[in-house]
Amino acid sequence: MCACALILISSAFFLVASKPAQEKKRILIFSKTNGYRHGCIPVGIAAIKKLGAENGFDVDTTEDSLSFNTDNLKKYSAVVFLCTTGKIFGPGEEKALQEYIHKGGGYVGIHAATDCEYNWQWYGDLSGGYFKSHPKQQKARFMVVDKNHPSTSHLPDVWEHFDELYNFKYLNPKVTVLIKIDEASYTGGENGDNHPMAWYHEYEGGRAFYTELGHTETSYSEPDYLKHILGGIEWASKMK
């Protein structure tokens, strides 16, 4: 073999060998509560960790709001607020979350993520709404109005699901709604014909996805629901 060929082969090998392996995405599950504490939190954490193991991303967990600082948050492609309730942040953590979103970070809110930080409107706009009330848990019809998203592309047009169903006292009108609930299919709805239950939006440089669903422990073993939250995580963290 001529010297030129050897040089070309060696150079190609060097380029391949020196190319760094693509670093896995990492997300942070945050489940601090200063109000009602959902029994589904441990089950939800286990389910999301399993989704990470099966889909190529790493998952860390915390209930310490001090984890919301610039140095720590830069490790994560998305932060998942899993059934957070009440006042969960001080001014420093609020600023860190804002900076994180402004730098392109992702936010995923699950169920009671809209039941916290009521006095911080920026967060309400990020999450997309604020919880008002809920009737008893029951099955309802969910109308999938946008299937051009990884969180809903697998769902039927009409999805029947049992859960705790929120009414909202505030809804950000700038989000893109993915799923609405048919209030005629259950008792206790208070938002009328336009009652969104899952949505997403680009927000001040970052991405935010929210689903109202996920109160029950059994939700986290249902394939359709798991694909729903997986799609939200993948979109918010820019995996998709």
Short mmCIF file of the C-alpha atoms (twelve columns), coordinates in Angstrom:
data_MODEL
# 
_entry.id   MODEL 
# 
loop_
_atom_site.group_PDB 
_atom_site.id 
_atom_site.type_symbol 
_atom_site.label_atom_id 
_atom_site.label_alt_id 
_atom_site.label_comp_id 
_atom_site.label_asym_id 
_atom_site.label_seq_id 
_atom_site.Cartn_x 
_atom_site.Cartn_y 
_atom_site.Cartn_z 
_atom_site.pdbx_PDB_model_num 
ATOM 1   C CA . MET A 1   0.000   0.000  0.000  1 
ATOM 2   C CA . CYS A 2   1.393   3.406  -0.963 1 
ATOM 3   C CA . ALA A 3   2.332   6.014  1.608  1 
ATOM 4   C CA . CYS A 4   -0.423  8.377  0.415  1 
ATOM 5   C CA . ALA A 5   -3.096  5.749  1.033  1 
ATOM 6   C CA . LEU A 6   -1.745  5.058  4.505  1 
ATOM 7   C CA . ILE A 7   -1.788  8.762  5.300  1 
ATOM 8   C CA . LEU A 8   -5.423  9.051  4.130  1 
ATOM 9   C CA . ILE A 9   -6.505  6.016  6.178  1 
ATOM 10  C CA . SER A 10  -4.660  7.284  9.253  1 
ATOM 11  C CA . SER A 11  -6.220  10.726 8.884  1 
ATOM 12  C CA . ALA A 12  -9.721  9.274  8.551  1 
ATOM 13  C CA . PHE A 13  -9.186  7.090  11.620 1 
ATOM 14  C CA . PHE A 14  -7.963  10.104 13.594 1 
ATOM 15  C CA . LEU A 15  -11.046 12.137 12.656 1 
ATOM 16  C CA . VAL A 16  -13.398 9.329  13.680 1 
ATOM 17  C CA . ALA A 17  -11.505 8.550  16.878 1 
ATOM 18  C CA . SER A 18  -11.218 12.200 17.893 1 
ATOM 19  C CA . LYS A 19  -14.925 12.977 17.350 1 
ATOM 20  C CA . PRO A 20  -16.461 13.197 20.823 1 
ATOM 21  C CA . ALA A 21  -19.348 10.903 21.650 1 
ATOM 22  C CA . GLN A 22  -22.646 12.732 21.691 1 
ATOM 23  C CA . GLU A 23  -23.547 13.511 25.281 1 
ATOM 24  C CA . LYS A 24  -26.871 12.150 26.490 1 
ATOM 25  C CA . LYS A 25  -29.603 14.607 27.314 1 
ATOM 26  C CA . ARG A 26  -30.323 15.005 31.021 1 
ATOM 27  C CA . ILE A 27  -33.529 16.188 32.671 1 
ATOM 28  C CA . LEU A 28  -34.350 17.195 36.241 1 
ATOM 29  C CA . ILE A 29  -37.562 16.131 37.976 1 
ATOM 30  C CA . PHE A 30  -38.615 18.671 40.605 1 
ATOM 31  C CA . SER A 31  -41.368 17.563 42.976 1 
ATOM 32  C CA . LYS A 32  -41.315 19.978 45.906 1 
ATOM 33  C CA . THR A 33  -44.662 20.499 47.646 1 
ATOM 34  C CA . ASN A 34  -45.782 23.172 50.092 1 
ATOM 35  C CA . GLY A 35  -49.427 22.235 49.799 1 
ATOM 36  C CA . TYR A 36  -51.252 19.043 48.895 1 
ATOM 37  C CA . ARG A 37  -48.823 16.207 48.200 1 
ATOM 38  C CA . HIS A 38  -49.844 13.785 45.486 1 
ATOM 39  C CA . GLY A 39  -49.382 10.100 46.172 1 
ATOM 40  C CA . CYS A 40  -48.441 9.583  42.526 1 
ATOM 41  C CA . ILE A 41  -45.118 11.414 42.869 1 
ATOM 42  C CA . PRO A 42  -42.932 8.347  43.613 1 
ATOM 43  C CA . VAL A 43  -44.699 6.352  40.889 1 
ATOM 44  C CA . GLY A 44  -44.291 9.228  38.437 1 
ATOM 45  C CA . ILE A 45  -40.590 9.549  39.207 1 
ATOM 46  C CA . ALA A 46  -40.055 5.825  38.650 1 
ATOM 47  C CA . ALA A 47  -42.003 5.939  35.386 1 
ATOM 48  C CA . ILE A 48  -40.041 8.901  33.992 1 
ATOM 49  C CA . LYS A 49  -36.753 7.288  34.988 1 
ATOM 50  C CA . LYS A 50  -37.826 4.192  33.081 1 
ATOM 51  C CA . LEU A 51  -38.742 6.339  30.067 1 
ATOM 52  C CA . GLY A 52  -35.271 7.857  30.232 1 
ATOM 53  C CA . ALA A 53  -33.572 4.466  30.352 1 
ATOM 54  C CA . GLU A 54  -35.620 3.261  27.389 1 
ATOM 55  C CA . ASN A 55  -35.244 6.409  25.303 1 
ATOM 56  C CA . GLY A 56  -31.675 7.497  25.849 1 
ATOM 57  C CA . PHE A 57  -31.786 10.336 28.363 1 
ATOM 58  C CA . ASP A 58  -30.684 10.599 31.979 1 
ATOM 59  C CA . VAL A 59  -32.938 11.643 34.840 1 
ATOM 60  C CA . ASP A 60  -32.066 13.362 38.121 1 
ATOM 61  C CA . THR A 61  -34.549 14.182 40.865 1 
ATOM 62  C CA . THR A 62  -34.781 16.799 43.599 1 
ATOM 63  C CA . GLU A 63  -37.166 18.431 46.045 1 
ATOM 64  C CA . ASP A 64  -34.616 21.077 46.980 1 
ATOM 65  C CA . SER A 65  -35.453 24.434 45.413 1 
ATOM 66  C CA . LEU A 66  -31.819 25.499 45.924 1 
ATOM 67  C CA . SER A 67  -31.024 23.167 43.029 1 
ATOM 68  C CA . PHE A 68  -32.410 25.984 40.894 1 
ATOM 69  C CA . ASN A 69  -29.208 27.913 40.406 1 
ATOM 70  C CA . THR A 70  -27.302 28.826 37.276 1 
ATOM 71  C CA . ASP A 71  -24.484 26.298 37.651 1 
ATOM 72  C CA . ASN A 72  -26.790 23.363 38.314 1 
ATOM 73  C CA . LEU A 73  -29.510 24.121 35.787 1 
ATOM 74  C CA . LYS A 74  -27.093 24.358 32.879 1 
ATOM 75  C CA . LYS A 75  -26.691 20.565 33.086 1 
ATOM 76  C CA . TYR A 76  -30.301 19.970 32.070 1 
ATOM 77  C CA . SER A 77  -32.149 20.038 28.764 1 
ATOM 78  C CA . ALA A 78  -35.476 20.287 30.596 1 
ATOM 79  C CA . VAL A 79  -36.901 20.569 34.093 1 
ATOM 80  C CA . VAL A 80  -40.020 18.548 34.903 1 
ATOM 81  C CA . PHE A 81  -42.331 20.004 37.544 1 
ATOM 82  C CA . LEU A 82  -44.067 16.868 38.807 1 
ATOM 83  C CA . CYS A 83  -47.106 17.778 40.905 1 
ATOM 84  C CA . THR A 84  -45.443 20.736 42.619 1 
ATOM 85  C CA . THR A 85  -47.756 22.677 44.950 1 
ATOM 86  C CA . GLY A 86  -47.731 25.917 46.929 1 
ATOM 87  C CA . LYS A 87  -44.915 28.435 47.194 1 
ATOM 88  C CA . ILE A 88  -41.795 26.577 46.106 1 
ATOM 89  C CA . PHE A 89  -39.256 29.272 45.206 1 
ATOM 90  C CA . GLY A 90  -37.496 32.215 46.757 1 
ATOM 91  C CA . PRO A 91  -36.327 35.216 44.704 1 
ATOM 92  C CA . GLY A 92  -32.971 33.629 43.838 1 
ATOM 93  C CA . GLU A 93  -34.516 30.448 42.504 1 
ATOM 94  C CA . GLU A 94  -37.085 32.425 40.536 1 
ATOM 95  C CA . LYS A 95  -34.310 34.386 38.855 1 
ATOM 96  C CA . ALA A 96  -32.386 31.190 38.083 1 
ATOM 97  C CA . LEU A 97  -35.416 29.594 36.416 1 
ATOM 98  C CA . GLN A 98  -36.006 32.713 34.342 1 
ATOM 99  C CA . GLU A 99  -32.371 32.777 33.209 1 
ATOM 100 C CA . TYR A 100 -32.549 29.081 32.380 1 
ATOM 101 C CA . ILE A 101 -35.601 29.570 30.168 1 
ATOM 102 C CA . HIS A 102 -34.096 32.667 28.548 1 
ATOM 103 C CA . LYS A 103 -31.039 30.586 27.589 1 
ATOM 104 C CA . GLY A 104 -33.203 28.013 25.810 1 
ATOM 105 C CA . GLY A 105 -34.083 25.614 28.613 1 
ATOM 106 C CA . GLY A 106 -37.158 23.415 28.592 1 
ATOM 107 C CA . TYR A 107 -40.051 23.226 31.048 1 
ATOM 108 C CA . VAL A 108 -42.481 20.336 31.475 1 
ATOM 109 C CA . GLY A 109 -45.419 20.720 33.864 1 
ATOM 110 C CA . ILE A 110 -47.359 17.670 34.995 1 
ATOM 111 C CA . HIS A 111 -50.767 17.925 36.699 1 
ATOM 112 C CA . ALA A 112 -50.339 20.089 39.851 1 
ATOM 113 C CA . ALA A 113 -47.538 22.104 38.259 1 
ATOM 114 C CA . THR A 114 -50.289 24.705 37.781 1 
ATOM 115 C CA . ASP A 115 -51.064 24.596 41.521 1 
ATOM 116 C CA . CYS A 116 -47.999 26.537 42.646 1 
ATOM 117 C CA . GLU A 117 -46.384 29.981 42.507 1 
ATOM 118 C CA . TYR A 118 -49.733 31.811 42.340 1 
ATOM 119 C CA . ASN A 119 -48.130 35.153 43.177 1 
ATOM 120 C CA . TRP A 120 -45.561 34.931 40.372 1 
ATOM 121 C CA . GLN A 121 -47.336 35.668 37.094 1 
ATOM 122 C CA . TRP A 122 -44.251 34.923 35.029 1 
ATOM 123 C CA . TYR A 123 -44.496 31.323 36.191 1 
ATOM 124 C CA . GLY A 124 -48.227 31.234 35.457 1 
ATOM 125 C CA . ASP A 125 -47.511 32.318 31.907 1 
ATOM 126 C CA . LEU A 126 -44.709 29.753 31.597 1 
ATOM 127 C CA . SER A 127 -46.835 26.854 32.839 1 
ATOM 128 C CA . GLY A 128 -49.799 28.200 30.901 1 
ATOM 129 C CA . GLY A 129 -52.385 28.339 33.659 1 
ATOM 130 C CA . TYR A 130 -53.377 28.336 37.303 1 
ATOM 131 C CA . PHE A 131 -55.506 25.687 38.987 1 
ATOM 132 C CA . LYS A 132 -58.909 26.691 40.366 1 
ATOM 133 C CA . SER A 133 -60.760 23.539 41.478 1 
ATOM 134 C CA . HIS A 134 -61.627 19.983 40.543 1 
ATOM 135 C CA . PRO A 135 -64.654 17.684 40.825 1 
ATOM 136 C CA . LYS A 136 -64.386 14.042 41.888 1 
ATOM 137 C CA . GLN A 137 -62.114 11.815 39.832 1 
ATOM 138 C CA . GLN A 138 -63.922 10.368 36.823 1 
ATOM 139 C CA . LYS A 139 -63.615 9.249  33.244 1 
ATOM 140 C CA . ALA A 140 -64.042 11.870 30.537 1 
ATOM 141 C CA . ARG A 141 -63.614 12.381 26.815 1 
ATOM 142 C CA . PHE A 142 -60.533 14.278 25.726 1 
ATOM 143 C CA . MET A 143 -60.559 15.844 22.285 1 
ATOM 144 C CA . VAL A 144 -57.139 15.794 20.636 1 
ATOM 145 C CA . VAL A 145 -57.167 18.993 18.605 1 
ATOM 146 C CA . ASP A 146 -53.511 19.000 17.486 1 
ATOM 147 C CA . LYS A 147 -51.740 15.750 16.577 1 
ATOM 148 C CA . ASN A 148 -48.716 17.460 15.038 1 
ATOM 149 C CA . HIS A 149 -46.772 17.136 18.275 1 
ATOM 150 C CA . PRO A 150 -44.830 14.209 19.743 1 
ATOM 151 C CA . SER A 151 -47.028 14.212 22.846 1 
ATOM 152 C CA . THR A 152 -50.261 13.664 20.914 1 
ATOM 153 C CA . SER A 153 -49.362 12.110 17.557 1 
ATOM 154 C CA . HIS A 154 -50.135 8.608  18.869 1 
ATOM 155 C CA . LEU A 155 -53.490 9.443  20.463 1 
ATOM 156 C CA . PRO A 156 -56.945 8.838  18.976 1 
ATOM 157 C CA . ASP A 157 -59.021 11.877 18.052 1 
ATOM 158 C CA . VAL A 158 -61.209 11.157 21.079 1 
ATOM 159 C CA . TRP A 159 -59.347 9.742  24.058 1 
ATOM 160 C CA . GLU A 160 -61.235 8.397  27.048 1 
ATOM 161 C CA . HIS A 161 -59.235 8.616  30.238 1 
ATOM 162 C CA . PHE A 162 -59.882 8.504  33.995 1 
ATOM 163 C CA . ASP A 163 -58.213 11.231 36.036 1 
ATOM 164 C CA . GLU A 164 -58.639 14.214 38.335 1 
ATOM 165 C CA . LEU A 165 -59.914 16.976 36.092 1 
ATOM 166 C CA . TYR A 166 -58.872 20.555 36.765 1 
ATOM 167 C CA . ASN A 167 -60.797 23.736 36.255 1 
ATOM 168 C CA . PHE A 168 -58.529 26.729 35.670 1 
ATOM 169 C CA . LYS A 169 -58.844 30.276 36.975 1 
ATOM 170 C CA . TYR A 170 -56.192 31.540 34.565 1 
ATOM 171 C CA . LEU A 171 -55.155 30.334 31.116 1 
ATOM 172 C CA . ASN A 172 -52.417 31.872 29.001 1 
ATOM 173 C CA . PRO A 173 -54.081 32.673 25.661 1 
ATOM 174 C CA . LYS A 174 -50.765 32.492 23.791 1 
ATOM 175 C CA . VAL A 175 -50.203 28.746 24.139 1 
ATOM 176 C CA . THR A 176 -50.958 26.177 21.428 1 
ATOM 177 C CA . VAL A 177 -53.638 23.826 22.750 1 
ATOM 178 C CA . LEU A 178 -53.148 20.113 22.143 1 
ATOM 179 C CA . ILE A 179 -56.042 18.540 24.046 1 
ATOM 180 C CA . LYS A 180 -59.404 19.860 25.222 1 
ATOM 181 C CA . ILE A 181 -61.891 18.149 27.498 1 
ATOM 182 C CA . ASP A 182 -65.540 17.644 26.577 1 
ATOM 183 C CA . GLU A 183 -67.391 19.013 29.597 1 
ATOM 184 C CA . ALA A 184 -70.542 17.178 28.483 1 
ATOM 185 C CA . SER A 185 -68.748 13.892 29.178 1 
ATOM 186 C CA . TYR A 186 -68.378 14.401 32.939 1 
ATOM 187 C CA . THR A 187 -69.732 16.460 35.826 1 
ATOM 188 C CA . GLY A 188 -68.048 19.468 37.375 1 
ATOM 189 C CA . GLY A 189 -66.428 21.267 34.460 1 
ATOM 190 C CA . GLU A 190 -66.289 25.065 34.765 1 
ATOM 191 C CA . ASN A 191 -64.333 26.314 31.746 1 
ATOM 192 C CA . GLY A 192 -67.011 25.741 29.113 1 
ATOM 193 C CA . ASP A 193 -66.526 24.713 25.501 1 
ATOM 194 C CA . ASN A 194 -62.930 25.924 25.478 1 
ATOM 195 C CA . HIS A 195 -61.412 23.851 28.279 1 
ATOM 196 C CA . PRO A 196 -57.800 23.007 27.423 1 
ATOM 197 C CA . MET A 197 -56.010 20.197 29.249 1 
ATOM 198 C CA . ALA A 198 -52.636 20.003 27.482 1 
ATOM 199 C CA . TRP A 199 -50.660 22.615 25.585 1 
ATOM 200 C CA . TYR A 200 -47.220 23.859 24.571 1 
ATOM 201 C CA . HIS A 201 -45.523 27.088 23.559 1 
ATOM 202 C CA . GLU A 202 -42.234 28.830 22.937 1 
ATOM 203 C CA . TYR A 203 -41.664 31.159 25.866 1 
ATOM 204 C CA . GLU A 204 -39.029 33.874 26.206 1 
ATOM 205 C CA . GLY A 205 -36.323 31.805 24.520 1 
ATOM 206 C CA . GLY A 206 -37.278 28.414 25.944 1 
ATOM 207 C CA . ARG A 207 -39.912 25.747 25.461 1 
ATOM 208 C CA . ALA A 208 -42.790 24.855 27.778 1 
ATOM 209 C CA . PHE A 209 -45.181 21.890 27.733 1 
ATOM 210 C CA . TYR A 210 -47.973 21.173 30.225 1 
ATOM 211 C CA . THR A 211 -50.429 18.354 30.714 1 
ATOM 212 C CA . GLU A 212 -53.187 18.430 33.299 1 
ATOM 213 C CA . LEU A 213 -53.313 14.641 33.322 1 
ATOM 214 C CA . GLY A 214 -51.390 12.524 35.795 1 
ATOM 215 C CA . HIS A 215 -53.088 12.608 39.182 1 
ATOM 216 C CA . THR A 216 -53.669 8.873  39.468 1 
ATOM 217 C CA . GLU A 217 -50.932 6.333  40.097 1 
ATOM 218 C CA . THR A 218 -52.393 4.090  37.406 1 
ATOM 219 C CA . SER A 219 -51.779 6.785  34.777 1 
ATOM 220 C CA . TYR A 220 -48.067 6.035  34.989 1 
ATOM 221 C CA . SER A 221 -48.571 2.484  33.780 1 
ATOM 222 C CA . GLU A 222 -50.848 3.418  30.859 1 
ATOM 223 C CA . PRO A 223 -49.016 3.295  27.497 1 
ATOM 224 C CA . ASP A 224 -50.941 6.204  25.937 1 
ATOM 225 C CA . TYR A 225 -50.281 8.461  28.918 1 
ATOM 226 C CA . LEU A 226 -46.607 7.494  29.113 1 
ATOM 227 C CA . LYS A 227 -46.144 8.286  25.412 1 
ATOM 228 C CA . HIS A 228 -47.944 11.581 26.046 1 
ATOM 229 C CA . ILE A 229 -45.518 12.764 28.732 1 
ATOM 230 C CA . LEU A 230 -42.530 11.290 26.890 1 
ATOM 231 C CA . GLY A 231 -43.424 13.367 23.837 1 
ATOM 232 C CA . GLY A 232 -43.684 16.477 25.998 1 
ATOM 233 C CA . ILE A 233 -40.281 15.832 27.553 1 
ATOM 234 C CA . GLU A 234 -38.670 15.131 24.192 1 
ATOM 235 C CA . TRP A 235 -40.114 18.301 22.666 1 
ATOM 236 C CA . ALA A 236 -39.253 20.568 25.581 1 
ATOM 237 C CA . SER A 237 -35.696 19.243 25.767 1 
ATOM 238 C CA . LYS A 238 -35.272 19.474 21.977 1 
ATOM 239 C CA . MET A 239 -34.805 15.761 21.457 1 
ATOM 240 C CA . LYS A 240 -37.644 16.116 18.925 1 
# 
